[in-house]
Each structure stands twice: as C-alpha cells, then as structure tokens.
mmCIF file of C-alpha atoms and ligand atoms in Angstrom:
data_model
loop_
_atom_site.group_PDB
_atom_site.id
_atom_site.type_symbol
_atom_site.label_atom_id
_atom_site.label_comp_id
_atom_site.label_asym_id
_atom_site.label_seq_id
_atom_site.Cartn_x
_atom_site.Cartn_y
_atom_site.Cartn_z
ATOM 1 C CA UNK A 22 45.864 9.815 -11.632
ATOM 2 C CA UNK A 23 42.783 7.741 -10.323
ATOM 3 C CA UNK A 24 43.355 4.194 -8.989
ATOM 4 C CA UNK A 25 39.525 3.481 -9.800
ATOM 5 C CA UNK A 26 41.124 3.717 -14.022
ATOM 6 C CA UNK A 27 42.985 0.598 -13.495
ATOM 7 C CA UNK A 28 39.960 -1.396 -11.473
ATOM 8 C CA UNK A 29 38.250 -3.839 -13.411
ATOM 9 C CA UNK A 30 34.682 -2.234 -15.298
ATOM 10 C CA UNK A 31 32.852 -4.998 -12.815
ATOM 11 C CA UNK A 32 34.301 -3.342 -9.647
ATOM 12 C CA UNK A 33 34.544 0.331 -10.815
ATOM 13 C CA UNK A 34 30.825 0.446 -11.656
ATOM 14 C CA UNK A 35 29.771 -1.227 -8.145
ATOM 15 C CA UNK A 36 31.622 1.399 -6.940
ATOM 16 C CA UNK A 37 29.415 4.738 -5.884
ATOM 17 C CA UNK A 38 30.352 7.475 -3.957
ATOM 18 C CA UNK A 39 28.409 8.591 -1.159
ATOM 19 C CA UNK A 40 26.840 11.515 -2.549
ATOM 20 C CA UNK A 41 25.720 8.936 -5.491
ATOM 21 C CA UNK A 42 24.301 6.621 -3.315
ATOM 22 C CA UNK A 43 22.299 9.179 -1.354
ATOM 23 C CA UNK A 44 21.199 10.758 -5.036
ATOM 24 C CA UNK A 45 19.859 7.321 -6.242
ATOM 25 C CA UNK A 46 18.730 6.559 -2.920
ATOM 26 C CA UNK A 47 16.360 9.965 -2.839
ATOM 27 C CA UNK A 48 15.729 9.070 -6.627
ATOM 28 C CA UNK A 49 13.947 5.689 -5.281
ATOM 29 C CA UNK A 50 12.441 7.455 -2.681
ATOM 30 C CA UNK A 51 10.473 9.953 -4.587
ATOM 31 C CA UNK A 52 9.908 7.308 -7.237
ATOM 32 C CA UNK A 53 8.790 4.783 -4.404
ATOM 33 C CA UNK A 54 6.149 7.649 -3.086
ATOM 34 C CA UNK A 55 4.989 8.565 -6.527
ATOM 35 C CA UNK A 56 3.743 4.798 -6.845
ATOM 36 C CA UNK A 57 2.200 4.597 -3.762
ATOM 37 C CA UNK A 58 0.560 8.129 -4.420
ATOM 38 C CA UNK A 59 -0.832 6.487 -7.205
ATOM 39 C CA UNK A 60 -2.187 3.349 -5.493
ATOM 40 C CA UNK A 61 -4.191 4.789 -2.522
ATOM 41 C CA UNK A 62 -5.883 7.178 -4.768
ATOM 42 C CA UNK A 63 -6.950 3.740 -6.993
ATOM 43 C CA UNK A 64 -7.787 2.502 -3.809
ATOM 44 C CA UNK A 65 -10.575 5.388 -3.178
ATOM 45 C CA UNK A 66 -12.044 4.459 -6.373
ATOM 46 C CA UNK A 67 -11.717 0.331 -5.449
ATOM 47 C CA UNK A 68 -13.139 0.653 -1.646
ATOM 48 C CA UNK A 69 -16.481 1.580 -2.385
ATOM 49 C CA UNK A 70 -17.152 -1.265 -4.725
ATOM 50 C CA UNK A 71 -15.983 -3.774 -1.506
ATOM 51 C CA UNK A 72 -18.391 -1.700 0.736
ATOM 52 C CA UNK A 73 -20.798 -1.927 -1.648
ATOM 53 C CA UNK A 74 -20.663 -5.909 -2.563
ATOM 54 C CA UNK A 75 -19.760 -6.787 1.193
ATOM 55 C CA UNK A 76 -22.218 -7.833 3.787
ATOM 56 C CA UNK A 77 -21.091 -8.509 6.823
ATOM 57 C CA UNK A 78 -21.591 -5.882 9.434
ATOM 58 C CA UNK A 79 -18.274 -5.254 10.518
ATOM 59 C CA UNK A 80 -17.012 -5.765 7.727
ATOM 60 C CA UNK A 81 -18.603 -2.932 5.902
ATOM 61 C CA UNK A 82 -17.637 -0.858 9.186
ATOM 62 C CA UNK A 83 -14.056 -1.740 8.662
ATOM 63 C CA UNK A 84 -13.870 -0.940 4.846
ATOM 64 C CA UNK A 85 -16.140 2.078 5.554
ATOM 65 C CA UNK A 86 -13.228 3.295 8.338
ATOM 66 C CA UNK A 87 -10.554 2.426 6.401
ATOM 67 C CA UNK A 88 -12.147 4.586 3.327
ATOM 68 C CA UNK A 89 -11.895 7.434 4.960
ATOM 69 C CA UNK A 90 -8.185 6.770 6.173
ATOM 70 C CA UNK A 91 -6.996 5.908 2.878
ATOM 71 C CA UNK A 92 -8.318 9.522 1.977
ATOM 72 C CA UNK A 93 -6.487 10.963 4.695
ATOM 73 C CA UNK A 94 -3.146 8.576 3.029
ATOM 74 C CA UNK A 95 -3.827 10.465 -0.080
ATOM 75 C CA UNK A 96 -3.359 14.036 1.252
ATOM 76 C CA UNK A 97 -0.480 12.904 3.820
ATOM 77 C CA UNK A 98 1.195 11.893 0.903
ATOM 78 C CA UNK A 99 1.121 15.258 -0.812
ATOM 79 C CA UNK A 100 2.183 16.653 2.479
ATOM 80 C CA UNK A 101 5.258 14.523 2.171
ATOM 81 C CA UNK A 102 5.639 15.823 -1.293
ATOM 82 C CA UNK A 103 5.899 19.151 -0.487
ATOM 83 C CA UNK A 104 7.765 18.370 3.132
ATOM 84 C CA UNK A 105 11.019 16.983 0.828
ATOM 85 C CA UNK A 106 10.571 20.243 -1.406
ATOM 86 C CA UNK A 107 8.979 17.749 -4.701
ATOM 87 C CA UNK A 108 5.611 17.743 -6.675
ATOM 88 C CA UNK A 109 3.071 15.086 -5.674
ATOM 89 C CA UNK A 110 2.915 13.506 -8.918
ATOM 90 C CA UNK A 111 0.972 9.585 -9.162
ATOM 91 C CA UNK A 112 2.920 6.948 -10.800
ATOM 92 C CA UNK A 113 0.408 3.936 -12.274
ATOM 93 C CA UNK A 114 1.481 1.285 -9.529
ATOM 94 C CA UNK A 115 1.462 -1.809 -11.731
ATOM 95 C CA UNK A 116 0.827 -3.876 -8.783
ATOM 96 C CA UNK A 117 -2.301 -2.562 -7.152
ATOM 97 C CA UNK A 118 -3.679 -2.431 -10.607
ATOM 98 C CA UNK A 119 -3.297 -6.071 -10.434
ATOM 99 C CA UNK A 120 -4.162 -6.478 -6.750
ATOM 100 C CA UNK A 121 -7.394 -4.431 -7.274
ATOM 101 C CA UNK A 122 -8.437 -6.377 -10.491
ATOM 102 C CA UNK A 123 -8.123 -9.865 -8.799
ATOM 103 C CA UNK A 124 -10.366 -8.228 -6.109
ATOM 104 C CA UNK A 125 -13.119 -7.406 -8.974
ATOM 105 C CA UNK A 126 -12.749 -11.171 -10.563
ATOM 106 C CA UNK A 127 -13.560 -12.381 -6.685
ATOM 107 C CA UNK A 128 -16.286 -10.278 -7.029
ATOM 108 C CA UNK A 129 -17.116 -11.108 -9.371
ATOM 109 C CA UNK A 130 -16.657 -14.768 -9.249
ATOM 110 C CA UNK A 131 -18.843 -15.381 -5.817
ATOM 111 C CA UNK A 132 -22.046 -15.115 -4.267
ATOM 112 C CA UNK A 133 -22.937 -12.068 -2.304
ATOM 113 C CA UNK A 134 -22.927 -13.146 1.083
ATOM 114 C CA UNK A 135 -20.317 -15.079 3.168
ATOM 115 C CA UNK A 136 -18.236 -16.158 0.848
ATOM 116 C CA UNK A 137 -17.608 -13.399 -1.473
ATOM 117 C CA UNK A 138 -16.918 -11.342 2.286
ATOM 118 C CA UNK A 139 -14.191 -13.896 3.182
ATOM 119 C CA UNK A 140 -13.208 -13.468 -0.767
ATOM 120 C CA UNK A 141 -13.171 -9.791 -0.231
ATOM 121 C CA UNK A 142 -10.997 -9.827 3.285
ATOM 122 C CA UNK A 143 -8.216 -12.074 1.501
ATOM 123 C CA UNK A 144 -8.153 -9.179 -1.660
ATOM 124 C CA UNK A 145 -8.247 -6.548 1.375
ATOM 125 C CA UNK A 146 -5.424 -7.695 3.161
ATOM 126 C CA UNK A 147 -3.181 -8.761 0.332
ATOM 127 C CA UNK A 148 -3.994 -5.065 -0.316
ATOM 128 C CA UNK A 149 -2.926 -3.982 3.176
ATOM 129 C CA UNK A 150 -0.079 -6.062 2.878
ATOM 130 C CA UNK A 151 1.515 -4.119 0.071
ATOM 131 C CA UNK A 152 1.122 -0.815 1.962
ATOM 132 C CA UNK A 153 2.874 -1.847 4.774
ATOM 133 C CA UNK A 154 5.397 -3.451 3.020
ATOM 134 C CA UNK A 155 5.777 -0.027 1.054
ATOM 135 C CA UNK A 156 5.579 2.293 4.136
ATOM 136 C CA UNK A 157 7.707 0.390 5.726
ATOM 137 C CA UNK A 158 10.453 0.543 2.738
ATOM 138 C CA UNK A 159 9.495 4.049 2.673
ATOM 139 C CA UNK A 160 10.023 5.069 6.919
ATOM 140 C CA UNK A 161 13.371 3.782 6.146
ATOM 141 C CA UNK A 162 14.379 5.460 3.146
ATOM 142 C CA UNK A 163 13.155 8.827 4.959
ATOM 143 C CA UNK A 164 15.214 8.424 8.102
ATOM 144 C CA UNK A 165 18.201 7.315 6.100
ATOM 145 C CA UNK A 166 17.952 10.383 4.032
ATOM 146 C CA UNK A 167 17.277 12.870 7.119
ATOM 147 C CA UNK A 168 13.973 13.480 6.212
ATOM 148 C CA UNK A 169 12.466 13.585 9.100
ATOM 149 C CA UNK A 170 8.489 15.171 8.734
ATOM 150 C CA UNK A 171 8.355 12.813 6.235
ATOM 151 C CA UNK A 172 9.252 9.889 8.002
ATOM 152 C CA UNK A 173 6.516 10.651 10.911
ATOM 153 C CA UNK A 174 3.799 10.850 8.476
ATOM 154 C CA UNK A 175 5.208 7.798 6.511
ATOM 155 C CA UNK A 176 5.079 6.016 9.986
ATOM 156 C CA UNK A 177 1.691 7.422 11.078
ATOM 157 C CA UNK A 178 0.390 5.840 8.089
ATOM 158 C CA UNK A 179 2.147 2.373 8.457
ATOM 159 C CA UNK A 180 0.684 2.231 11.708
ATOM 160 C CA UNK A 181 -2.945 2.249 9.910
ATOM 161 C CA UNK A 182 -1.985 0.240 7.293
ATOM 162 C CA UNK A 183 -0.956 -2.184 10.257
ATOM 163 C CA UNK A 184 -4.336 -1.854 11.911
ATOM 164 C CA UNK A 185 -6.839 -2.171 9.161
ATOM 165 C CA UNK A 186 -4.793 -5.393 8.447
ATOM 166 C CA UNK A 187 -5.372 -6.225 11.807
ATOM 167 C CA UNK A 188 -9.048 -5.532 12.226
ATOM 168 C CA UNK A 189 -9.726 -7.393 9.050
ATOM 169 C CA UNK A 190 -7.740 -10.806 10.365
ATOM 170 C CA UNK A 191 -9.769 -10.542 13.247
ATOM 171 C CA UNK A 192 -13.293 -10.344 11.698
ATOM 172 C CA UNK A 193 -12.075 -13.543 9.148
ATOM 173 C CA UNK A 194 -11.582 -15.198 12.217
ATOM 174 C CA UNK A 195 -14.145 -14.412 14.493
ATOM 175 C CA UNK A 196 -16.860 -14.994 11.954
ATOM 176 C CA UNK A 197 -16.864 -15.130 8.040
ATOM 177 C CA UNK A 198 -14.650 -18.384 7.859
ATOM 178 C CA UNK A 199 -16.462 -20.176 10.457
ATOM 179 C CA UNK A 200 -19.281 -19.386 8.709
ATOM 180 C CA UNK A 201 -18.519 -19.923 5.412
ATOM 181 C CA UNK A 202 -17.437 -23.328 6.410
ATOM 182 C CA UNK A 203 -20.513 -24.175 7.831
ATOM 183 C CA UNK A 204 -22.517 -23.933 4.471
ATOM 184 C CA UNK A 205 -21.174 -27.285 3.181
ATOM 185 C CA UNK A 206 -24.052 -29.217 3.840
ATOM 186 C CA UNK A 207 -26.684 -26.438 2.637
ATOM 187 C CA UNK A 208 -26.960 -28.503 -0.391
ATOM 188 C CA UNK A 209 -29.313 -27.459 -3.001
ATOM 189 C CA UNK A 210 -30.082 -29.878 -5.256
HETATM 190 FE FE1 LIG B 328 -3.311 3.528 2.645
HETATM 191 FE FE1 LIG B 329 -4.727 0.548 3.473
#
C-alpha cells in the first residue's frame, strides 16, 4: 500500500516525517542543554582556581564577573528545564572536561605572573568559545521548536558568553601580551 516499501533501505531510512524530525530534533535539544547544564556548573568549580592563580587586575575582575554570571547560567538553565516542561538533569560534557583540564596543565605548566595570565585568557576564551558556539546551536533549536521562554534566556545568556569573550580579548591585547613579550631579555642566568 506504501510507496516508501518499494524505495531503496538507503532512501527510506533518510526519509523522516515531520513529526520525527521535530521528536529527534527536541531529543537533541534537551540532550544539547543537559551537556551544557553540566559544563557551567564544572565551570563554578574551575573559575575560582583562574581567579585564584591569575594576577592581573582586570583580569581577576573579569573572571571574578564572569563567576558570578556563570552562576546565574546555571539556574537559567534549570529555568529552561522546567520552561519546556523537562527535569534539569547534568550530562558529563566530555569537552569542557577536556577544556578545563588543559586549563589546569597551563597552570600548571607556567609561572604565576604574566605569562600564566595570558596562558589563562587563551584556556578562558577557548572556554567562552564553546558556550557560544553551544548557545548559539541551542537559540536555534528553541525557536525552531516554538519554544520561545527558552529561547530568550538561551539568548540572554549567549549575549554574556559573547561579552566575557570580549572583555577577555581586550585585556590580552591591551596588556598581558605586550607584556609578556617584553620579558625576553629579562635573562637570568
Ligand atoms: Fe556560561
Ligand atoms: Fe562563560
């Protein structure tokens, strides 16, 4: 009776319906938000370490700042839970665990001072990096699926995520690499 019994297995199974498609798409979704549930609440644990082994002014002004955002990330994101009728439930994010651990072996690896700041920026914003990437993956997955509470506080947090990024490229500008640079001829012995 079907026409889809006599297509190929390679078509047929490319083949969703739309009410598939939106069901796997709000699968990812929820999936996508459980990771990221799980990552800034690492992060809230990993922050205070780079406030702790950073010394640059501004730059433990910026981490301090972005702390207490990435707090405010955490419950926002149990708001969105609850705003598409699901549990907030954290999924381990394999790639902040990684993106957090290189951070430690920079920390690890340096100097306190200059250096290990401009080391600590670069783990920062790689971290920053994969948040907006994900919020951004995730403001469009919302508004695609109707959602739309969820998709302002998806993009109220992107806009953060953009920020902090922001604030951090301009203090590696305006003075930790300059600086760091200019220790080359400091030579010991
Ligand atoms: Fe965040
Ligand atoms: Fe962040």
């Amino acid at each position: 009776m079907e026409t889809t019994e006599k297509m190929p297995a390679q078509k047929s199974s490319k083949k969703q319906s739309k009410s598939e498609v939106a069901q796997g798409l709000r699968d990812l979704f929820v999936d996508e938000l459980k990771d990221i549930y799980w990552a800034e609440k690492a992060l809230t644990q990993a922050i205070p370490k780079m406030i702790d082994k950073a010394t640059d002014e501004e730059l433990v002004e910026a981490l301090t700042k972005h702390l207490q955002e990435t707090r405010e990330h955490v419950s926002r994101l149990e708001e969105v839970f609850s705003s598409i009728g699901e549990k907030a439930e954290a999924k381990e994010c394999k790639a902040m665990v990684g993106l957090i651990k290189e951070a430690e072996e920079i920390m690890n690896s340096t100097e306190e001072g200059m250096v290990r700041d401009a080391g600590i920026i670069s783990a920062a914003q790689k971290v920053e990096h994969y948040e907006i990437a994900t919020y951004g993956t995730l403001y469009a997955f919302a508004n695609t699926l109707g959602e739309e509470d969820a998709a302002d506080m998806l993009e109220e947090t992107l806009e953060e995520e953009k920020a902090a990024d922001e604030t951090l490229s301009g203090i590696a500008e305006s003075s930790i690499n300059v600086a760091a640079a200019g220790v080359d001829g400091e030579d010991a012995d």
